[in-house]
JSON list of C-alpha atoms in Angstrom, two decimals:
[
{"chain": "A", "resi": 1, "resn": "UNK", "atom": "CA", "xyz": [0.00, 0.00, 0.00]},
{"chain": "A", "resi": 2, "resn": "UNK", "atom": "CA", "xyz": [1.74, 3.00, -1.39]},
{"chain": "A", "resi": 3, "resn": "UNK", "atom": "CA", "xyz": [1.32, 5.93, 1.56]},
{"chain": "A", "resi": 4, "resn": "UNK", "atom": "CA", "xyz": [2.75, 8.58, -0.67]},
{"chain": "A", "resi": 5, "resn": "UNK", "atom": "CA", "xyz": [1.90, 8.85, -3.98]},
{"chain": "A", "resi": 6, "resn": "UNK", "atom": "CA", "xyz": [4.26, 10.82, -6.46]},
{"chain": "A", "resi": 7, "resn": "UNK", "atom": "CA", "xyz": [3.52, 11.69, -10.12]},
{"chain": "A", "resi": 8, "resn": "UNK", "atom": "CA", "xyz": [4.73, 11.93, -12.72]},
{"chain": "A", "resi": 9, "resn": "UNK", "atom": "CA", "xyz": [7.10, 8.68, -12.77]},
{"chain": "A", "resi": 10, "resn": "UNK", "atom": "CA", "xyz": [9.29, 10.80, -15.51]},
{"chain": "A", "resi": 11, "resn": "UNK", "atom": "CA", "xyz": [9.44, 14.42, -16.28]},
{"chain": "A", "resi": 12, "resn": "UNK", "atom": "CA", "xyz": [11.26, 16.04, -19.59]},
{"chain": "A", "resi": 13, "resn": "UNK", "atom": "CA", "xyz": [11.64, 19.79, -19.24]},
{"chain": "A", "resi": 14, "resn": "UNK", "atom": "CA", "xyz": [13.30, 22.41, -21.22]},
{"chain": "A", "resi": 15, "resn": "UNK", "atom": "CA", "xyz": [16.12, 24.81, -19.33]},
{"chain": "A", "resi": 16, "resn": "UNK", "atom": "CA", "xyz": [14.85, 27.56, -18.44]},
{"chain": "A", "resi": 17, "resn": "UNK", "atom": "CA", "xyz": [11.07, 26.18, -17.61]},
{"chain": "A", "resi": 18, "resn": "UNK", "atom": "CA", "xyz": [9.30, 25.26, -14.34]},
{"chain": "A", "resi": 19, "resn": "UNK", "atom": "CA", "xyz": [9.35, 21.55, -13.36]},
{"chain": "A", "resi": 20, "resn": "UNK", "atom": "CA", "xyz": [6.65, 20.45, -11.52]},
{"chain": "A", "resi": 21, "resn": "UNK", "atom": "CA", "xyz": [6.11, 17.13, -9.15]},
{"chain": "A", "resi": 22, "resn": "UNK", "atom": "CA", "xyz": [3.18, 16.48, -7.16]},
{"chain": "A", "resi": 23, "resn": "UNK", "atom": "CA", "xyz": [2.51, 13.95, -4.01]},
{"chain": "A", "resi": 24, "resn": "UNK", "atom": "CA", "xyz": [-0.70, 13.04, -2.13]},
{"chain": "A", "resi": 25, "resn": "UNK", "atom": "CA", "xyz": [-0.90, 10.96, 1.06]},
{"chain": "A", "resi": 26, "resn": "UNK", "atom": "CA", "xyz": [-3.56, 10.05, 2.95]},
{"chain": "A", "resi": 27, "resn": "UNK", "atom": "CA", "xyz": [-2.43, 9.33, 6.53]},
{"chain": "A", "resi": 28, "resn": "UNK", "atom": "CA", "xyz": [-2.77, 12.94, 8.33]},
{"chain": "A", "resi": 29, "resn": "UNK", "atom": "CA", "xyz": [-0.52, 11.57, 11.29]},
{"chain": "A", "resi": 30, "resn": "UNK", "atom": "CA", "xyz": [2.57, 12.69, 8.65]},
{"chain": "A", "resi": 31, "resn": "UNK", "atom": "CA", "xyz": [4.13, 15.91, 10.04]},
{"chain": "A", "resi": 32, "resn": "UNK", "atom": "CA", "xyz": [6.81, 15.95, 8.01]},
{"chain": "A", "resi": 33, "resn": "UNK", "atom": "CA", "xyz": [7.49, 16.05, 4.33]},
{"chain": "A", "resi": 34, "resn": "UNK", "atom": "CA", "xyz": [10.80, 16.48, 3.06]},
{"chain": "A", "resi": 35, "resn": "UNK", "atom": "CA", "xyz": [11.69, 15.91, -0.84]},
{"chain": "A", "resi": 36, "resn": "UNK", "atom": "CA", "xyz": [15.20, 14.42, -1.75]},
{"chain": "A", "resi": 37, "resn": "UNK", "atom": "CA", "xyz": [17.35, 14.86, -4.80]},
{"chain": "A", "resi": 38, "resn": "UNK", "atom": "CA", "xyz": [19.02, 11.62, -6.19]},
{"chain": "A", "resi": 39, "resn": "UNK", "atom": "CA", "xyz": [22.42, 11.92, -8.53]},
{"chain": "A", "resi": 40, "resn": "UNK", "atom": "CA", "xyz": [22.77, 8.79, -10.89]},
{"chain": "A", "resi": 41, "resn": "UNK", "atom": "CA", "xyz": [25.07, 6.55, -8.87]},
{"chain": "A", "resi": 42, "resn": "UNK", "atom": "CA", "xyz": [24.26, 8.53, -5.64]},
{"chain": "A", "resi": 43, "resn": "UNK", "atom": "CA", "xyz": [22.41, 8.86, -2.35]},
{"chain": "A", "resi": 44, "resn": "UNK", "atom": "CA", "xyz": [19.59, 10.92, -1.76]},
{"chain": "A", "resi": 45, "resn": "UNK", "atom": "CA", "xyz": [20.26, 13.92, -0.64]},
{"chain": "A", "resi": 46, "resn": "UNK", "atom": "CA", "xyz": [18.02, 16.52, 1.28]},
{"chain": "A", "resi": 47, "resn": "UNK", "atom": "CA", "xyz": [16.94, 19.37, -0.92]},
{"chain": "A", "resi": 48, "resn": "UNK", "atom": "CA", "xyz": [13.68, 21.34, 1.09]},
{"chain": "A", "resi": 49, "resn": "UNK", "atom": "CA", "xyz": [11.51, 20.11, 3.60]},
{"chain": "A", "resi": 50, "resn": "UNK", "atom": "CA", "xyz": [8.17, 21.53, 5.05]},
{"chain": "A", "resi": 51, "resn": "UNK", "atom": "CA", "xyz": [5.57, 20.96, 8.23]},
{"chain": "A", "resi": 52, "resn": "UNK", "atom": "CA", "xyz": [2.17, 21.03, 7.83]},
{"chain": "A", "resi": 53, "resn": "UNK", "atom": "CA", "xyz": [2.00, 24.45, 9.32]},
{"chain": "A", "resi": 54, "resn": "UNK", "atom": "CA", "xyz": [3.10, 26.74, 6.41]},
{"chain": "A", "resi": 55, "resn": "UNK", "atom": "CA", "xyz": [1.75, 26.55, 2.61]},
{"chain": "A", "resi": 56, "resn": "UNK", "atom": "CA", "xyz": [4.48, 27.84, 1.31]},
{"chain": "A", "resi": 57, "resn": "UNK", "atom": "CA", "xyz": [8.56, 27.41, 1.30]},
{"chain": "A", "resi": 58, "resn": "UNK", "atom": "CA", "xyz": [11.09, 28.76, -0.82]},
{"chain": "A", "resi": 59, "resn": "UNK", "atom": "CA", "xyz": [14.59, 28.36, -1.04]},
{"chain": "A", "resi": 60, "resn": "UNK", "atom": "CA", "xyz": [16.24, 29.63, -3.92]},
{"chain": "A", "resi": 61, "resn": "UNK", "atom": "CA", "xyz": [14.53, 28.08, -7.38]},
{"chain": "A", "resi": 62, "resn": "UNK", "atom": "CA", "xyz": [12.88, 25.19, -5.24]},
{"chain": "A", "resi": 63, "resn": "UNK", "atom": "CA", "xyz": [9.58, 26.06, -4.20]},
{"chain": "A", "resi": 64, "resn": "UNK", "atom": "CA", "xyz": [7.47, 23.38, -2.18]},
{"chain": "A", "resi": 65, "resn": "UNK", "atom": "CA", "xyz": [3.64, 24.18, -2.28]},
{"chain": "A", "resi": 66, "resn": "UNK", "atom": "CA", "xyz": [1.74, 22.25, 0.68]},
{"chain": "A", "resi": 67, "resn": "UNK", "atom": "CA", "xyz": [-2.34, 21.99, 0.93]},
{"chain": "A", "resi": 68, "resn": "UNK", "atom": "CA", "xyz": [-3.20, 20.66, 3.93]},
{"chain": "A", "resi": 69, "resn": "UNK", "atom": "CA", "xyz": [-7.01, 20.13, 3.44]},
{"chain": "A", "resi": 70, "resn": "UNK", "atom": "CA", "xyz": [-5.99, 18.32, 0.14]},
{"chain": "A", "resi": 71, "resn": "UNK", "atom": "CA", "xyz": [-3.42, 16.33, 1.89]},
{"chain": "A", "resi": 72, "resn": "UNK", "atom": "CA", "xyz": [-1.05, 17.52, -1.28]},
{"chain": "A", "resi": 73, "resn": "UNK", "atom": "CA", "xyz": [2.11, 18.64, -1.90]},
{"chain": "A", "resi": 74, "resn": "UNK", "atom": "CA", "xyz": [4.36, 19.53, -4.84]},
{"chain": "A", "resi": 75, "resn": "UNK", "atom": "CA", "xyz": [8.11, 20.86, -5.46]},
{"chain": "A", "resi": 76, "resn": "UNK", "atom": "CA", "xyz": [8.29, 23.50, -8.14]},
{"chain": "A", "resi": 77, "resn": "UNK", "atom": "CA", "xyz": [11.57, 23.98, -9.67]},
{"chain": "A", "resi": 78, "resn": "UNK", "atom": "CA", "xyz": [11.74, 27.43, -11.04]},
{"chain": "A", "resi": 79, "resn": "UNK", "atom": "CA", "xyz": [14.07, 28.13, -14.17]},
{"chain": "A", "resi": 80, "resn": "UNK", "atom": "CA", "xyz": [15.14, 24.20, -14.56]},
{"chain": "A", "resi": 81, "resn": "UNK", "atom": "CA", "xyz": [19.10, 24.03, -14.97]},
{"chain": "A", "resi": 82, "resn": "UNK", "atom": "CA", "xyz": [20.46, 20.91, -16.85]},
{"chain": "A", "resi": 83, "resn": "UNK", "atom": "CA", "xyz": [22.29, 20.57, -13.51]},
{"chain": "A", "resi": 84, "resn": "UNK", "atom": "CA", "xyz": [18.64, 19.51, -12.02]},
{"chain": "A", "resi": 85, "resn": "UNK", "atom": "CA", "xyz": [18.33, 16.48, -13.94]},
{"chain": "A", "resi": 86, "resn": "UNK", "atom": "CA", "xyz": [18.19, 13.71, -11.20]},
{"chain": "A", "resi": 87, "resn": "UNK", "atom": "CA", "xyz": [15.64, 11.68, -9.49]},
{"chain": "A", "resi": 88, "resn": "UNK", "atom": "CA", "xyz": [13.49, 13.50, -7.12]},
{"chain": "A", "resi": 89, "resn": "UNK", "atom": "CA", "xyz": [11.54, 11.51, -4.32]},
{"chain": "A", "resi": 90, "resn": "UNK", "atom": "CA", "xyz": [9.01, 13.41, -2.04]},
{"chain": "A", "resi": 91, "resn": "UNK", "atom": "CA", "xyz": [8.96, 11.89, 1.11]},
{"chain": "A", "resi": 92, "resn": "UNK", "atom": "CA", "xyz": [6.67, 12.12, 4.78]},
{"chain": "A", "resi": 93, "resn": "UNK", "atom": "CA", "xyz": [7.41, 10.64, 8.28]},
{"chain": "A", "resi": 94, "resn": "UNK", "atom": "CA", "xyz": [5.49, 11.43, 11.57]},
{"chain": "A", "resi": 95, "resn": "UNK", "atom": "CA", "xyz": [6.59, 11.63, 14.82]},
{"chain": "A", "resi": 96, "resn": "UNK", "atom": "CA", "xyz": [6.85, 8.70, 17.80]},
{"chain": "A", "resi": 97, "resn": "UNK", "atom": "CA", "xyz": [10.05, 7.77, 18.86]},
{"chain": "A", "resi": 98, "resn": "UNK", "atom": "CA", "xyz": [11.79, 6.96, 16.09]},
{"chain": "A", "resi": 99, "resn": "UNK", "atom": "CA", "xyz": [11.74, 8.43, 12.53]},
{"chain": "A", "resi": 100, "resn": "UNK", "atom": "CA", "xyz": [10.24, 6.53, 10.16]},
{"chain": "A", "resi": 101, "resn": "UNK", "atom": "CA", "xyz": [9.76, 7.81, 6.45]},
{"chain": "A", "resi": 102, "resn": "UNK", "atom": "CA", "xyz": [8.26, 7.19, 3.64]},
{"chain": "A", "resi": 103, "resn": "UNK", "atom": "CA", "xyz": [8.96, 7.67, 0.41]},
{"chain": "A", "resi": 104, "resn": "UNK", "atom": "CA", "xyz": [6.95, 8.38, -3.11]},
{"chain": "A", "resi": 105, "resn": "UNK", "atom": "CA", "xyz": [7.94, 6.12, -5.44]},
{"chain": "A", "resi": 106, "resn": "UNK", "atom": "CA", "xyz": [10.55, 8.64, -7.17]},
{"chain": "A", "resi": 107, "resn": "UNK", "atom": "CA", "xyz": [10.40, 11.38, -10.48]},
{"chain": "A", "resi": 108, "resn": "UNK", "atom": "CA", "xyz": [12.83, 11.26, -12.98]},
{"chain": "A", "resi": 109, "resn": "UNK", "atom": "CA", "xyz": [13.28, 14.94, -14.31]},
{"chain": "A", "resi": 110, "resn": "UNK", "atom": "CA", "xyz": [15.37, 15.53, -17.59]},
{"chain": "A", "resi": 111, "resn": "UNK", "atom": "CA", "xyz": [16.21, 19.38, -18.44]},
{"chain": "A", "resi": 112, "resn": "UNK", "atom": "CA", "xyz": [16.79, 19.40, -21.83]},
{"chain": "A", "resi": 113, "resn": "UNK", "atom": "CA", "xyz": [19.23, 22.48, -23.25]},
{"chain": "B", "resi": 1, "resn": "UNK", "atom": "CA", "xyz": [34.35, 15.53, 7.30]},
{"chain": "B", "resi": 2, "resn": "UNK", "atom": "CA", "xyz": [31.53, 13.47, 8.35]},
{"chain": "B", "resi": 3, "resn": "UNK", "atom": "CA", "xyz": [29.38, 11.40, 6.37]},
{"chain": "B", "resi": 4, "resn": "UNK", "atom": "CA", "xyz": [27.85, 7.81, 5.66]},
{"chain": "B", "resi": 5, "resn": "UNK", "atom": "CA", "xyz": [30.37, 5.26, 4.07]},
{"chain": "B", "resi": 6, "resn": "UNK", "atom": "CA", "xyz": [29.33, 2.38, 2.34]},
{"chain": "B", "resi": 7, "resn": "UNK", "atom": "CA", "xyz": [30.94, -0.40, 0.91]},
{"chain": "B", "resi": 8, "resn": "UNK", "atom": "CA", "xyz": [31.56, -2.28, -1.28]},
{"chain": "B", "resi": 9, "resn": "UNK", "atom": "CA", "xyz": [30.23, 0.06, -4.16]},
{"chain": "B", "resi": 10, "resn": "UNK", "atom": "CA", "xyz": [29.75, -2.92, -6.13]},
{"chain": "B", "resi": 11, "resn": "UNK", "atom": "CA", "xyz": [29.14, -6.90, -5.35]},
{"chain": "B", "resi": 12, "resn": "UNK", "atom": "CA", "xyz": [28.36, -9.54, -7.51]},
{"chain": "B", "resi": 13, "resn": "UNK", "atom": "CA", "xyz": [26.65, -12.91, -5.60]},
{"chain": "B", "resi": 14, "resn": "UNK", "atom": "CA", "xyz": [26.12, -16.54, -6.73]},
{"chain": "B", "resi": 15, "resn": "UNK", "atom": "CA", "xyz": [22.42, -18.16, -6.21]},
{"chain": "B", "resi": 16, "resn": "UNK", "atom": "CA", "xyz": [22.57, -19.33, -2.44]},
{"chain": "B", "resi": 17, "resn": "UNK", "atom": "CA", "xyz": [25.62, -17.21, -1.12]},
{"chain": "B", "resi": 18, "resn": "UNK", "atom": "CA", "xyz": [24.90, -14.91, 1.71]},
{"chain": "B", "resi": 19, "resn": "UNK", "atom": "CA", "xyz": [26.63, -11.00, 1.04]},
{"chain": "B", "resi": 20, "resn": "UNK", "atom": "CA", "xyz": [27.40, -8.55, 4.33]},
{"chain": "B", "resi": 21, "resn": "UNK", "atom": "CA", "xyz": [27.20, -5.10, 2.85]},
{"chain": "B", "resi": 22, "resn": "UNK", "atom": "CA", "xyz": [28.92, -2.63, 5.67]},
{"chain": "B", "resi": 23, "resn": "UNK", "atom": "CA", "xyz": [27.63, 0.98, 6.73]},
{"chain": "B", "resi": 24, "resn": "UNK", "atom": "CA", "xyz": [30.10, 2.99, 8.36]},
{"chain": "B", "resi": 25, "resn": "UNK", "atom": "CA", "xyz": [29.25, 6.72, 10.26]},
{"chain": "B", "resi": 26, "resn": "UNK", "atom": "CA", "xyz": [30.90, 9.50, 11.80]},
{"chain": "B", "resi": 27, "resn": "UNK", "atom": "CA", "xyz": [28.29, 11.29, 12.19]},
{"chain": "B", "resi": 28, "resn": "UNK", "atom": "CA", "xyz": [27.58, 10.56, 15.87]},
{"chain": "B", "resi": 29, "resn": "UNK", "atom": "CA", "xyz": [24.00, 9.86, 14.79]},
{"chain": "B", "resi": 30, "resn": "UNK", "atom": "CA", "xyz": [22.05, 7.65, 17.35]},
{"chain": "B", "resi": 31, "resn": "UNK", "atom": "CA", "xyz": [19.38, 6.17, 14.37]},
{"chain": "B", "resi": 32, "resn": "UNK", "atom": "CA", "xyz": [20.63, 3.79, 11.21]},
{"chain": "B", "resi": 33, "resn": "UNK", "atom": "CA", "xyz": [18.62, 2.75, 8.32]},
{"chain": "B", "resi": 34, "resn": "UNK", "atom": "CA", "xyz": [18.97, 0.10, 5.34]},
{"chain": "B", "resi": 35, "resn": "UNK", "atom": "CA", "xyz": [16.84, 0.95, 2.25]},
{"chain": "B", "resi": 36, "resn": "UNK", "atom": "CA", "xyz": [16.65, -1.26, -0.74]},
{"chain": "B", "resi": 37, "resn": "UNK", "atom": "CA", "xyz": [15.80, 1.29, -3.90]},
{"chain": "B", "resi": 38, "resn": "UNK", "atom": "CA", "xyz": [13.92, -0.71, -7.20]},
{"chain": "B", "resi": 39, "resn": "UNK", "atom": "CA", "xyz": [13.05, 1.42, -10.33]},
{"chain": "B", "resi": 40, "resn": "UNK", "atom": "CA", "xyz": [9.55, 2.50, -10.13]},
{"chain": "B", "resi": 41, "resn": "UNK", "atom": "CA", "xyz": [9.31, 1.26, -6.29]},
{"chain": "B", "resi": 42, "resn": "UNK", "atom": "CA", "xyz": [11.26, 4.48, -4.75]},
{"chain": "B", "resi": 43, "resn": "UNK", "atom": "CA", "xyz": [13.08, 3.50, -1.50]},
{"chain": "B", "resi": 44, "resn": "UNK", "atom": "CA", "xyz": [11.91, 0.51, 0.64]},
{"chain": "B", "resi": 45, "resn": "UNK", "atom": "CA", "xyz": [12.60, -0.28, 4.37]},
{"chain": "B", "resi": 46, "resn": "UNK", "atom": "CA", "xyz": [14.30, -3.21, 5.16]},
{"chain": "B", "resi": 47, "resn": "UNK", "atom": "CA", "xyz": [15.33, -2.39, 9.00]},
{"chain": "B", "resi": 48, "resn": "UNK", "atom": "CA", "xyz": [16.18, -0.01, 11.32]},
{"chain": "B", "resi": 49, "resn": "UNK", "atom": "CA", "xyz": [18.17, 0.82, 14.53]},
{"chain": "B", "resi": 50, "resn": "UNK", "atom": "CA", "xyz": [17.61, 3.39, 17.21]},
{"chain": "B", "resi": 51, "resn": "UNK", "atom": "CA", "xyz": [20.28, 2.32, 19.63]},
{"chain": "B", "resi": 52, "resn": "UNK", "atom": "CA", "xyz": [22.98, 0.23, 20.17]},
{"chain": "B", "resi": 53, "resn": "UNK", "atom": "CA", "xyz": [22.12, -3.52, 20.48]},
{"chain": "B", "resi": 54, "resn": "UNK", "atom": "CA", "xyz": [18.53, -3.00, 19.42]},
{"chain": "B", "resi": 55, "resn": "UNK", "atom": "CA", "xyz": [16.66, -2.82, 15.99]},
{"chain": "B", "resi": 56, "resn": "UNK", "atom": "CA", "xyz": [13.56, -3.22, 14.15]},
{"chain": "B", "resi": 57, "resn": "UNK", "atom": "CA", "xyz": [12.33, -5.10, 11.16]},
{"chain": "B", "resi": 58, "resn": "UNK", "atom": "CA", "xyz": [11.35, -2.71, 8.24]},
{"chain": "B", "resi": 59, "resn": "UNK", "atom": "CA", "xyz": [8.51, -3.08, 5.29]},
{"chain": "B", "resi": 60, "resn": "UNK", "atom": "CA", "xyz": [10.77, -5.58, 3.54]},
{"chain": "B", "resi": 61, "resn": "UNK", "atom": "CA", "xyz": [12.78, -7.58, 6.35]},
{"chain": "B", "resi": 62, "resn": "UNK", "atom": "CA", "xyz": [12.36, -11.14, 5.01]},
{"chain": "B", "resi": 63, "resn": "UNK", "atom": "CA", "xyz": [15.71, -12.57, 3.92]},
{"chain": "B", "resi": 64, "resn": "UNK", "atom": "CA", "xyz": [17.94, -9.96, 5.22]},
{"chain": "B", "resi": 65, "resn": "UNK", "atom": "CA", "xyz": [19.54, -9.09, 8.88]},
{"chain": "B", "resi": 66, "resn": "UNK", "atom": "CA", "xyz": [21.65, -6.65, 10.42]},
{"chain": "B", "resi": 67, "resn": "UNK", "atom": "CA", "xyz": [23.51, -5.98, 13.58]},
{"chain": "B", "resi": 68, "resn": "UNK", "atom": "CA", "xyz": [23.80, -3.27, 15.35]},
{"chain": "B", "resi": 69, "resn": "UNK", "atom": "CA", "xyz": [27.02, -3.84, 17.89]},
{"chain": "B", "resi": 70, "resn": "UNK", "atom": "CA", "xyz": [28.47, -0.12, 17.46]},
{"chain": "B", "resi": 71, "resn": "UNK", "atom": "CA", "xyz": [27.10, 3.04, 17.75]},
{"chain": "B", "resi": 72, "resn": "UNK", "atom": "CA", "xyz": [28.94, 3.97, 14.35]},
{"chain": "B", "resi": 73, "resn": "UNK", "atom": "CA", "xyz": [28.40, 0.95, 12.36]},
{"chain": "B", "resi": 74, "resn": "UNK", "atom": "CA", "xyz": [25.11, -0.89, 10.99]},
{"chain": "B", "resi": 75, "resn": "UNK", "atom": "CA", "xyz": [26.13, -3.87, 8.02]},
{"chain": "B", "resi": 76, "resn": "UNK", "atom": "CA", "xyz": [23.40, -5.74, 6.15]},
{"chain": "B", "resi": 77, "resn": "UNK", "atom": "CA", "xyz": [23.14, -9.13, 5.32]},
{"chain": "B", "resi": 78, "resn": "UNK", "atom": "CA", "xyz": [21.71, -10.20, 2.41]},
{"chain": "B", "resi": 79, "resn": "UNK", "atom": "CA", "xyz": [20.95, -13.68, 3.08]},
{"chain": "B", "resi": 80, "resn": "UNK", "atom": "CA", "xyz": [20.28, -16.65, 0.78]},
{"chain": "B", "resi": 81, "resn": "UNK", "atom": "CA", "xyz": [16.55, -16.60, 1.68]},
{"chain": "B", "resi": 82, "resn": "UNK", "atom": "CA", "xyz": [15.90, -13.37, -0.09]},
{"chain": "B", "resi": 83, "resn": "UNK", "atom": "CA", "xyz": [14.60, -14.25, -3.39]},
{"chain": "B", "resi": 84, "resn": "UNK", "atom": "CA", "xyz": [15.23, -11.19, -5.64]},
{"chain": "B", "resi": 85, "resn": "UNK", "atom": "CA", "xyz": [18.55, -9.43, -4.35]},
{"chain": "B", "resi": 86, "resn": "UNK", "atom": "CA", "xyz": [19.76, -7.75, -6.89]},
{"chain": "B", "resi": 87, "resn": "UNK", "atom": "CA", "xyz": [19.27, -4.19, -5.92]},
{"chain": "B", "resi": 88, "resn": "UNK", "atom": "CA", "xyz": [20.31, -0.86, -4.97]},
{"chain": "B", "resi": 89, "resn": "UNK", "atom": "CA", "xyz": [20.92, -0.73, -1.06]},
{"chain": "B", "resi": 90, "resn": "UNK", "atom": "CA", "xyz": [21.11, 2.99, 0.56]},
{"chain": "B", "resi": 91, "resn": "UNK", "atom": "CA", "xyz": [22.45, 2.92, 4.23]},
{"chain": "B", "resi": 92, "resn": "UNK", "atom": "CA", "xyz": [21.00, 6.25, 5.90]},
{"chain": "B", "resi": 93, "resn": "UNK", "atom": "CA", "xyz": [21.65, 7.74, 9.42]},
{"chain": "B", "resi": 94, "resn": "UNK", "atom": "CA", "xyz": [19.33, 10.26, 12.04]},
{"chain": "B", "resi": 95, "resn": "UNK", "atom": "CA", "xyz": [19.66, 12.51, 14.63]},
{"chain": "B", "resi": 96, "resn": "UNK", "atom": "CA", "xyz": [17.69, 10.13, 16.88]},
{"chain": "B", "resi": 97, "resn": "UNK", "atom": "CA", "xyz": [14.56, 12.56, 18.44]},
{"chain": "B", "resi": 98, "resn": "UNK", "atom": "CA", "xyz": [11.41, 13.12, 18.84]},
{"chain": "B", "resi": 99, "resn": "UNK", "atom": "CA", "xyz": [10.46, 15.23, 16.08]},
{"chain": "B", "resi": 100, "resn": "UNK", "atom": "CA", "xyz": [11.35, 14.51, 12.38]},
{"chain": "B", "resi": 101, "resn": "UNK", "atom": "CA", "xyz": [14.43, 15.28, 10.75]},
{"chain": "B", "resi": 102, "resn": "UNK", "atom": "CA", "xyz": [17.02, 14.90, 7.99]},
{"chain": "B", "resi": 103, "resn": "UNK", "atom": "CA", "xyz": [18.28, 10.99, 6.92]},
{"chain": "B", "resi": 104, "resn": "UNK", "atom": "CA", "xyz": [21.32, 11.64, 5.76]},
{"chain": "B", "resi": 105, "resn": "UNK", "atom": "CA", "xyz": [22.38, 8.70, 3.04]},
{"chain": "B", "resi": 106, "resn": "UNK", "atom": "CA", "xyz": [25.21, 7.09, 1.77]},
{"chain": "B", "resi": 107, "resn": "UNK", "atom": "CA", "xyz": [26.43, 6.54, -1.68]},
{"chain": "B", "resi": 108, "resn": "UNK", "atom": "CA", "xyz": [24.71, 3.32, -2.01]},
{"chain": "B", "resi": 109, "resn": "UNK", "atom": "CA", "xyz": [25.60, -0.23, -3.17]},
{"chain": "B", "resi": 110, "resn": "UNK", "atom": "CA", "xyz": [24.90, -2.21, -6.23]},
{"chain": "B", "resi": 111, "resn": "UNK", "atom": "CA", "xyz": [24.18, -5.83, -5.85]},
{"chain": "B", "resi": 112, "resn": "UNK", "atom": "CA", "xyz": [24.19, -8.00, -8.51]},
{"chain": "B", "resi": 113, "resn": "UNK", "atom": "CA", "xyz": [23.01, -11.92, -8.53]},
{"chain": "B", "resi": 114, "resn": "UNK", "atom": "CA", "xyz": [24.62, -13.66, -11.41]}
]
């Protein structure tokens, strides 16, 4: 049972445009939601995270856009540098303990020159 | 500088050998992690460890185990039993607290079942 549920599987964009990746999830126990940026070869790496709290947080060209009453999320990826092409995952955990996430099943974005 | 280490990078098995994969980290981090990334399955939970001497089965346990004897060190075992092993396997590591936080990952490694 997929908690998380990421779309688009792949993503093509041209440099220059916005790149756009969506998540749902359905338990509202998740507190957290933190996307991660994956280098062919590589670990994920933390790239912007939010809390349920805010709708909004920038930092630099990433963007994530969070609507609570949806129970959505997406990362926006303003001006799209060649450099960006990776896999993204969007991610949630909730508190208890321990930290436990879980993770969307992964976007592969190509910025195309 | 701190950080995750795995190794090896790359490991070809044979049908029916068991494979340790280690974790290594510096990072003084209380909470380890072994993820086992598919294409179009993102990143699965096979277990995890919140202390020293203790840890916890994941979504995807069967057929693997892990130890937990060190503070800085977590390796996997990819046993026999496991039925499709050839994978990507991310070792990750957590400020261990109450609240969420950052995993922070290694650079992963590739096993291959010939």
């Amino acid at each position: 049972q997929q908690q998380v549920k990421q779309s688009p599987q792949s993503l093509i964009v041209q440099k220059g445009g916005i790149s756009i990746i969506n998540c749902a999830y359905e338990n509202t126990a998740f507190d957290y939601f933190p996307w991660y940026q994956q280098f062919p070869g590589k670990g994920p790496a933390l790239l912007i995270a939010i809390r349920p709290d805010v709708s909004e947080k920038k930092e630099g060209r990433f963007t994530i856009s969070f609507n609570k009453s949806a129970k959505q999320f997406s990362l926006h990826i303003m001006d799209s540098q060649p450099g960006d092409s990776a896999t993204y995952f969007c991610a949630a955990s909730w508190p208890g303990g321990y930290q436990k996430v879980t993770f969307g099943i992964g976007t592969k974005l190509q910025v195309i020159p | 500088d701190g950080g995750i280490t795995q190794s090896p990078k790359y490991l070809f098995r044979k049908e029916g050998q068991n494979v340790t994969l280690s974790c290594e980290q510096n990072l003084n981090h209380d909470a380890m992690y072994w993820y086992r990334q598919d294409p179009g399955q993102g990143l699965r939970l096979i277990y995890y460890s919140q202390i020293v001497n203790d840890f916890q089965k994941g979504d995807i346990a069967e057929g693997y185990s892990v130890s937990r004897e060190k503070k800085e060190s977590f390796p996997l075992t990819v046993t026999s039993a496991q039925k499709n092993p050839t994978a990507f396997y991310l070792c990750a590591s957590s400020i261990l607290l109450l609240d969420a936080g950052e995993l922070f990952f290694g650079e992963g490694s590739r096993l291959t079942v010939l």
